[in-house]
Amino acid sequence: MLVEQGYAAMTMKGIAERAKVGRQTVYRWWSTKAEILLEASAADAARELAIPASDDADADITEYLWAVAGFLTTSDAGLAYRALLGEAQHDRAVAELLRGADVLGESARAVIDSARAHGILDTDDVDALIAEMVGPLVFRILSEDWRPSHAAIEKMARRFLHRSSPPPGR
Amino acid sequence: MLVEQGYAAMTMKGIAERAKVGRQTVYRWWSTKAEILLEASAADAARELAIPASDDADADITEYLWAVAGFLTTSDAGLAYRALLGEAQHDRAVAELLRGADVLGESARAVIDSARAHGILDTDDVDALIAEMVGPLVFRILSEDWRPSHAAIEKMARRFLHRSSPPPGR
Amino acid sequence: MLVEQGYAAMTMKGIAERAKVGRQTVYRWWSTKAEILLEASAADAARELAIPASDDADADITEYLWAVAGFLTTSDAGLAYRALLGEAQHDRAVAELLRGADVLGESARAVIDSARAHGILDTDDVDALIAEMVGPLVFRILSEDWRPSHAAIEKMARRFLHRSSPPPGR
Amino acid sequence: MLVEQGYAAMTMKGIAERAKVGRQTVYRWWSTKAEILLEASAADAARELAIPASDDADADITEYLWAVAGFLTTSDAGLAYRALLGEAQHDRAVAELLRGADVLGESARAVIDSARAHGILDTDDVDALIAEMVGPLVFRILSEDWRPSHAAIEKMARRFLHRSSPPPGR
DNA sequence: GATTAATCGAGACGGTACGTCGCGTCTTAGT
DNA sequence: ACTAAGACGCGACGTACCGTCTCGATTAATC
């Protein structure tokens, strides 16, 4: 429904009707719209963003950023995630729910960890690295509705790595 | 109202009543809650985020990030901006409105331009630089409700500059 | 509410609030103020205007006119009926609703039928007889806010019968 | 406007716009919708209902009833009168205004007076005679939306006269 | 296999905000 | 000085969705 008619049309009443289910039954399973979105989003997000670690950590990062871009701009689960992230900005409860799920974080951590194992990152502050890796991309997508080209993603990955590499002469 | 009682309590009805004004009058001036928020936010945002360019472009960037962090986490205008950015995730009209206002972009561009004039940045892609500068910060605040310490901001600025510096031997 | 504060104060909103009921619920049962008035009026009207047929058809008519006068000038149901009849003058839908209910007609027909059975009326045109019986009374009440005395009603009934009697020497 | 779009569409705003006049100006001349209707109705009503007294008082009455029927069912002024009479049922102020104007009364009195001068009526109670003459007609029109045929009017007049004639042998 | 209990869909319920409309007053240019 | 134009505070309109609450009908479990 979110995809077809937008967030505003995604009412509890509508959800129940579409599911041919009583309204009460919906409330029995999820007490807020946010929980529905999260459940609808989380599993798919994990799948779409899981990048199998290869030998080439550089390429993994590019691929990951590409996956994130696709997730946020074209995937249904990504749309749900953005709706949630949006809701989180004006509803503390949703913010905490979302923080607890850590949708993006989990997959990003995997990529970062793999890169660190290859020694191509210069710090142990994983949260900072995650933010540096995906922050610029997420920021542009959220605030400009950016649809990056593959080239743009590659450049973005390259610049992230350039910055975050340990000094060469070691 | 947004600050005192939260976004959900910020109804058109409530706004009109608090302003001791007819409901119609509110609609006459702003047709959307988003427009009200934008007007309430934009001017203050510009003021709070305007960093007077000094000779030390490095320091300017730190100061700017600090201003952005304060804006997003403690300022009323920043709260309004976050509410707007949130709404933009599930309402295309709001997204465009927000894009048109370019609240963060304007001030960020000034900082980046000043830094570029000092020759301390390695690319002419201003949008990319803006995203690299503020993206990680904004991302963490939006998705973790992060309240960064001054030290964290300094580190963030340092790492941004390190990455984006032109190769030394040129 | 109609009685206490007048027709203008009888708003759907007010009705719902007084009944401690959601506004939607009122609309679910009656889609128009007119339907509410009719329902509130019809049953009581039937009761107030039901004159048990006696042997003396002349007296029945006097009694009936007296009942109608009381109904229109002092009864709550009558006030509702007048409001309806008023509304019917500028709203075709209400006019039809009212015609369908035939509030006055039903009771009047009973009285006329009984009188006809006694052979004291000179025509079979029941509608005409009804109009001749109650028309003058209703006209004066509606257009002069007349509060007739019992004597006036008796005179009115006598004059109606005088006119409408079959010629004596038959 | 009343005729074209109905009573509900006859708003003060609309009246002013149609007259290409400021809203305030309308209020300066008439303080309520009722006064506008009355002014629009009274003069025309007087003209439409003025029956030049002939020698044949019987015929005058038929003609008068026919004029009243036409007035109430087809004339614009009559529509306005019905709207007023309707409004009067739920607004005491309008009721008094209407009583003061005595739209129908004036012309009816003339007809009755003329008939009395011919000695064809049996009482001096003019108000009662007026009510007996027009009451049945008005009642049927107001409550059944009756469009009487000429024959029906003739019968109505005949029956009125029959009833109200002085006893022959005097 | 019949009886009881739990669960479900459907949708009515009391609330409340929505955006619109008309009210009667007040303000402002323009004549 | 007066006007048209229209903004203003007000409050009812009828609608939508909220989350809770009955209801029968349908299963499922028990006897």
mmCIF file of N, CA and C in Angstrom, chain A residues 7 82-83 85-87 89-90 92 99 104 122-123 125 127-129 131-132 134-136 138-140 142-145 155 159 162-165, chain B residues 7 82-83 85-87 89-90 92 99 104 122-123 125 127-129 131-132 134-136 138-140 142-145 155 159 162-165:
data_model
loop_
_atom_site.group_PDB
_atom_site.id
_atom_site.type_symbol
_atom_site.label_atom_id
_atom_site.label_comp_id
_atom_site.label_asym_id
_atom_site.label_seq_id
_atom_site.Cartn_x
_atom_site.Cartn_y
_atom_site.Cartn_z
ATOM 1 N N TYR A 7 2.267 6.985 1.769
ATOM 2 C CA TYR A 7 2.236 6.780 3.210
ATOM 3 C C TYR A 7 0.893 7.160 3.816
ATOM 4 N N ARG A 82 12.657 4.334 4.727
ATOM 5 C CA ARG A 82 12.661 5.800 4.686
ATOM 6 C C ARG A 82 11.444 6.369 5.404
ATOM 7 N N ALA A 83 10.301 5.739 5.221
ATOM 8 C CA ALA A 83 9.103 6.206 5.922
ATOM 9 C C ALA A 83 9.310 6.132 7.428
ATOM 10 N N LEU A 85 12.259 6.094 9.018
ATOM 11 C CA LEU A 85 13.266 7.075 9.411
ATOM 12 C C LEU A 85 12.625 8.458 9.473
ATOM 13 N N GLY A 86 11.725 8.696 8.557
ATOM 14 C CA GLY A 86 11.005 9.969 8.574
ATOM 15 C C GLY A 86 10.159 10.102 9.828
ATOM 16 N N GLU A 87 9.359 9.082 10.074
ATOM 17 C CA GLU A 87 8.502 9.094 11.254
ATOM 18 C C GLU A 87 9.334 9.261 12.524
ATOM 19 N N GLN A 89 11.787 11.021 13.018
ATOM 20 C CA GLN A 89 12.178 12.398 13.274
ATOM 21 C C GLN A 89 11.131 13.165 14.070
ATOM 22 N N HIS A 90 9.875 12.670 14.072
ATOM 23 C CA HIS A 90 8.920 13.366 14.928
ATOM 24 C C HIS A 90 8.176 12.451 15.872
ATOM 25 N N ARG A 92 9.464 10.013 19.031
ATOM 26 C CA ARG A 92 10.549 9.386 19.785
ATOM 27 C C ARG A 92 10.421 7.868 19.833
ATOM 28 N N ARG A 99 16.115 2.441 16.085
ATOM 29 C CA ARG A 99 17.468 2.266 16.605
ATOM 30 C C ARG A 99 17.668 0.819 17.028
ATOM 31 N N LEU A 104 20.179 -0.543 8.750
ATOM 32 C CA LEU A 104 21.362 -0.339 7.924
ATOM 33 C C LEU A 104 22.632 -0.787 8.645
ATOM 34 N N ASP A 122 41.690 2.974 8.670
ATOM 35 C CA ASP A 122 42.683 3.558 9.565
ATOM 36 C C ASP A 122 42.218 3.784 10.994
ATOM 37 N N THR A 123 41.050 3.280 11.334
ATOM 38 C CA THR A 123 40.606 3.515 12.709
ATOM 39 C C THR A 123 39.742 2.361 13.176
ATOM 40 N N ASP A 125 37.162 2.952 15.160
ATOM 41 C CA ASP A 125 35.848 3.506 15.503
ATOM 42 C C ASP A 125 34.834 3.122 14.423
ATOM 43 N N ASP A 127 31.598 2.859 14.309
ATOM 44 C CA ASP A 127 30.440 3.727 14.076
ATOM 45 C C ASP A 127 30.819 4.919 13.202
ATOM 46 N N ALA A 128 31.991 5.470 13.477
ATOM 47 C CA ALA A 128 32.445 6.604 12.660
ATOM 48 C C ALA A 128 32.639 6.156 11.216
ATOM 49 N N LEU A 129 33.256 5.001 11.035
ATOM 50 C CA LEU A 129 33.502 4.503 9.678
ATOM 51 C C LEU A 129 32.196 4.260 8.932
ATOM 52 N N ALA A 131 29.368 5.722 9.427
ATOM 53 C CA ALA A 131 28.785 7.019 9.092
ATOM 54 C C ALA A 131 29.522 7.658 7.915
ATOM 55 N N GLU A 132 30.851 7.505 7.898
ATOM 56 C CA GLU A 132 31.619 8.100 6.797
ATOM 57 C C GLU A 132 31.340 7.384 5.482
ATOM 58 N N VAL A 134 28.427 5.472 4.619
ATOM 59 C CA VAL A 134 27.072 5.611 4.077
ATOM 60 C C VAL A 134 26.466 6.998 4.275
ATOM 61 N N GLY A 135 26.998 7.756 5.232
ATOM 62 C CA GLY A 135 26.413 9.060 5.555
ATOM 63 C C GLY A 135 26.226 9.952 4.338
ATOM 64 N N PRO A 136 27.311 10.198 3.580
ATOM 65 C CA PRO A 136 27.154 11.079 2.422
ATOM 66 C C PRO A 136 26.098 10.580 1.448
ATOM 67 N N VAL A 138 23.486 8.474 2.073
ATOM 68 C CA VAL A 138 22.151 8.552 2.667
ATOM 69 C C VAL A 138 21.689 10.008 2.722
ATOM 70 N N PHE A 139 22.608 10.883 3.121
ATOM 71 C CA PHE A 139 22.255 12.295 3.217
ATOM 72 C C PHE A 139 21.729 12.832 1.895
ATOM 73 N N ARG A 140 22.457 12.522 0.821
ATOM 74 C CA ARG A 140 22.023 13.041 -0.480
ATOM 75 C C ARG A 140 20.690 12.454 -0.904
ATOM 76 N N LEU A 142 18.277 11.231 1.060
ATOM 77 C CA LEU A 142 17.169 11.717 1.895
ATOM 78 C C LEU A 142 16.822 13.163 1.592
ATOM 79 N N SER A 143 17.848 13.966 1.319
ATOM 80 C CA SER A 143 17.536 15.386 1.230
ATOM 81 C C SER A 143 17.458 15.916 -0.195
ATOM 82 N N GLU A 144 17.915 15.130 -1.156
ATOM 83 C CA GLU A 144 17.801 15.621 -2.537
ATOM 84 C C GLU A 144 17.010 14.668 -3.419
ATOM 85 N N ASP A 145 16.604 13.541 -2.870
ATOM 86 C CA ASP A 145 15.970 12.502 -3.670
ATOM 87 C C ASP A 145 16.878 12.116 -4.847
ATOM 88 N N LYS A 155 32.747 6.530 -7.433
ATOM 89 C CA LYS A 155 33.542 7.673 -7.000
ATOM 90 C C LYS A 155 33.401 7.861 -5.491
ATOM 91 N N ARG A 159 36.447 7.731 -2.847
ATOM 92 C CA ARG A 159 36.781 8.856 -1.970
ATOM 93 C C ARG A 159 36.730 8.441 -0.500
ATOM 94 N N HIS A 162 39.929 6.440 0.065
ATOM 95 C CA HIS A 162 41.090 7.328 0.025
ATOM 96 C C HIS A 162 41.269 8.007 1.374
ATOM 97 N N ARG A 163 40.160 8.503 1.889
ATOM 98 C CA ARG A 163 40.230 9.198 3.162
ATOM 99 C C ARG A 163 40.607 8.270 4.277
ATOM 100 N N SER A 164 40.005 7.082 4.231
ATOM 101 C CA SER A 164 40.061 6.252 5.419
ATOM 102 C C SER A 164 41.200 5.240 5.391
ATOM 103 N N SER A 165 42.019 5.345 4.383
ATOM 104 C CA SER A 165 43.140 4.400 4.321
ATOM 105 C C SER A 165 44.216 4.812 5.315
ATOM 106 N N TYR B 7 5.295 16.707 17.427
ATOM 107 C CA TYR B 7 4.766 16.903 16.084
ATOM 108 C C TYR B 7 3.290 16.555 15.981
ATOM 109 N N ARG B 82 14.156 18.874 11.082
ATOM 110 C CA ARG B 82 14.092 17.409 11.141
ATOM 111 C C ARG B 82 12.679 16.916 10.879
ATOM 112 N N ALA B 83 11.695 17.597 11.442
ATOM 113 C CA ALA B 83 10.307 17.204 11.195
ATOM 114 C C ALA B 83 10.003 17.273 9.706
ATOM 115 N N LEU B 85 12.246 17.164 7.200
ATOM 116 C CA LEU B 85 13.000 16.141 6.486
ATOM 117 C C LEU B 85 12.308 14.792 6.663
ATOM 118 N N GLY B 86 11.758 14.586 7.840
ATOM 119 C CA GLY B 86 11.009 13.360 8.096
ATOM 120 C C GLY B 86 9.786 13.274 7.197
ATOM 121 N N GLU B 87 8.997 14.326 7.227
ATOM 122 C CA GLU B 87 7.783 14.358 6.413
ATOM 123 C C GLU B 87 8.125 14.165 4.932
ATOM 124 N N GLN B 89 10.171 12.277 3.672
ATOM 125 C CA GLN B 89 10.377 10.877 3.312
ATOM 126 C C GLN B 89 9.082 10.183 2.917
ATOM 127 N N HIS B 90 7.943 10.736 3.349
ATOM 128 C CA HIS B 90 6.709 10.093 2.867
ATOM 129 C C HIS B 90 5.737 11.050 2.218
ATOM 130 N N ARG B 92 5.998 13.465 -1.212
ATOM 131 C CA ARG B 92 6.784 14.032 -2.301
ATOM 132 C C ARG B 92 6.708 15.565 -2.337
ATOM 133 N N ARG B 99 13.603 20.705 -0.804
ATOM 134 C CA ARG B 99 14.688 20.810 -1.764
ATOM 135 C C ARG B 99 14.804 22.255 -2.253
ATOM 136 N N LEU B 104 20.035 23.417 4.664
ATOM 137 C CA LEU B 104 21.423 23.136 5.041
ATOM 138 C C LEU B 104 22.386 23.540 3.933
ATOM 139 N N ASP B 122 40.119 18.811 -2.598
ATOM 140 C CA ASP B 122 40.693 18.158 -3.765
ATOM 141 C C ASP B 122 39.750 18.006 -4.944
ATOM 142 N N THR B 123 38.569 18.555 -4.851
ATOM 143 C CA THR B 123 37.665 18.377 -5.992
ATOM 144 C C THR B 123 36.761 19.593 -6.144
ATOM 145 N N ASP B 125 33.626 19.152 -7.122
ATOM 146 C CA ASP B 125 32.248 18.672 -6.987
ATOM 147 C C ASP B 125 31.692 19.099 -5.623
ATOM 148 N N ASP B 127 28.705 19.518 -4.409
ATOM 149 C CA ASP B 127 27.652 18.702 -3.794
ATOM 150 C C ASP B 127 28.243 17.487 -3.087
ATOM 151 N N ALA B 128 29.201 16.873 -3.749
ATOM 152 C CA ALA B 128 29.847 15.723 -3.130
ATOM 153 C C ALA B 128 30.565 16.141 -1.855
ATOM 154 N N LEU B 129 31.259 17.254 -1.917
ATOM 155 C CA LEU B 129 31.987 17.722 -0.732
ATOM 156 C C LEU B 129 31.027 18.033 0.424
ATOM 157 N N ALA B 131 28.128 16.716 0.936
ATOM 158 C CA ALA B 131 27.640 15.445 1.459
ATOM 159 C C ALA B 131 28.699 14.766 2.319
ATOM 160 N N GLU B 132 29.962 14.841 1.887
ATOM 161 C CA GLU B 132 31.029 14.195 2.663
ATOM 162 C C GLU B 132 31.265 14.916 3.983
ATOM 163 N N VAL B 134 28.927 16.971 5.765
ATOM 164 C CA VAL B 134 27.833 16.891 6.747
ATOM 165 C C VAL B 134 27.132 15.543 6.781
ATOM 166 N N GLY B 135 27.254 14.760 5.707
ATOM 167 C CA GLY B 135 26.528 13.495 5.623
ATOM 168 C C GLY B 135 26.726 12.605 6.835
ATOM 169 N N PRO B 136 27.977 12.307 7.177
ATOM 170 C CA PRO B 136 28.191 11.413 8.323
ATOM 171 C C PRO B 136 27.553 11.956 9.601
ATOM 172 N N VAL B 138 25.007 14.192 9.906
ATOM 173 C CA VAL B 138 23.550 14.182 9.797
ATOM 174 C C VAL B 138 23.021 12.752 9.922
ATOM 175 N N PHE B 139 23.711 11.841 9.245
ATOM 176 C CA PHE B 139 23.268 10.447 9.281
ATOM 177 C C PHE B 139 23.200 9.922 10.713
ATOM 178 N N ARG B 140 24.265 10.186 11.461
ATOM 179 C CA ARG B 140 24.287 9.667 12.831
ATOM 180 C C ARG B 140 23.206 10.318 13.684
ATOM 181 N N LEU B 142 20.347 11.672 12.672
ATOM 182 C CA LEU B 142 18.998 11.244 12.272
ATOM 183 C C LEU B 142 18.703 9.814 12.681
ATOM 184 N N SER B 143 19.720 8.960 12.584
ATOM 185 C CA SER B 143 19.383 7.558 12.776
ATOM 186 C C SER B 143 19.770 7.021 14.154
ATOM 187 N N GLU B 144 20.553 7.782 14.898
ATOM 188 C CA GLU B 144 20.890 7.282 16.237
ATOM 189 C C GLU B 144 20.496 8.262 17.317
ATOM 190 N N ASP B 145 20.000 9.426 16.937
ATOM 191 C CA ASP B 145 19.727 10.475 17.904
ATOM 192 C C ASP B 145 21.002 10.820 18.682
ATOM 193 N N LYS B 155 37.050 15.576 15.622
ATOM 194 C CA LYS B 155 37.592 14.391 14.948
ATOM 195 C C LYS B 155 36.934 14.235 13.567
ATOM 196 N N ARG B 159 38.935 14.268 10.058
ATOM 197 C CA ARG B 159 38.900 13.136 9.130
ATOM 198 C C ARG B 159 38.362 13.563 7.760
ATOM 199 N N HIS B 162 41.248 15.429 6.109
ATOM 200 C CA HIS B 162 42.299 14.489 5.725
ATOM 201 C C HIS B 162 41.941 13.804 4.404
ATOM 202 N N ARG B 163 40.740 13.360 4.316
ATOM 203 C CA ARG B 163 40.308 12.646 3.117
ATOM 204 C C ARG B 163 40.313 13.547 1.889
ATOM 205 N N SER B 164 39.820 14.747 2.117
ATOM 206 C CA SER B 164 39.552 15.597 0.969
ATOM 207 C C SER B 164 40.697 16.543 0.626
ATOM 208 N N SER B 165 41.811 16.335 1.271
ATOM 209 C CA SER B 165 42.953 17.204 0.930
ATOM 210 C C SER B 165 43.547 16.795 -0.406
#
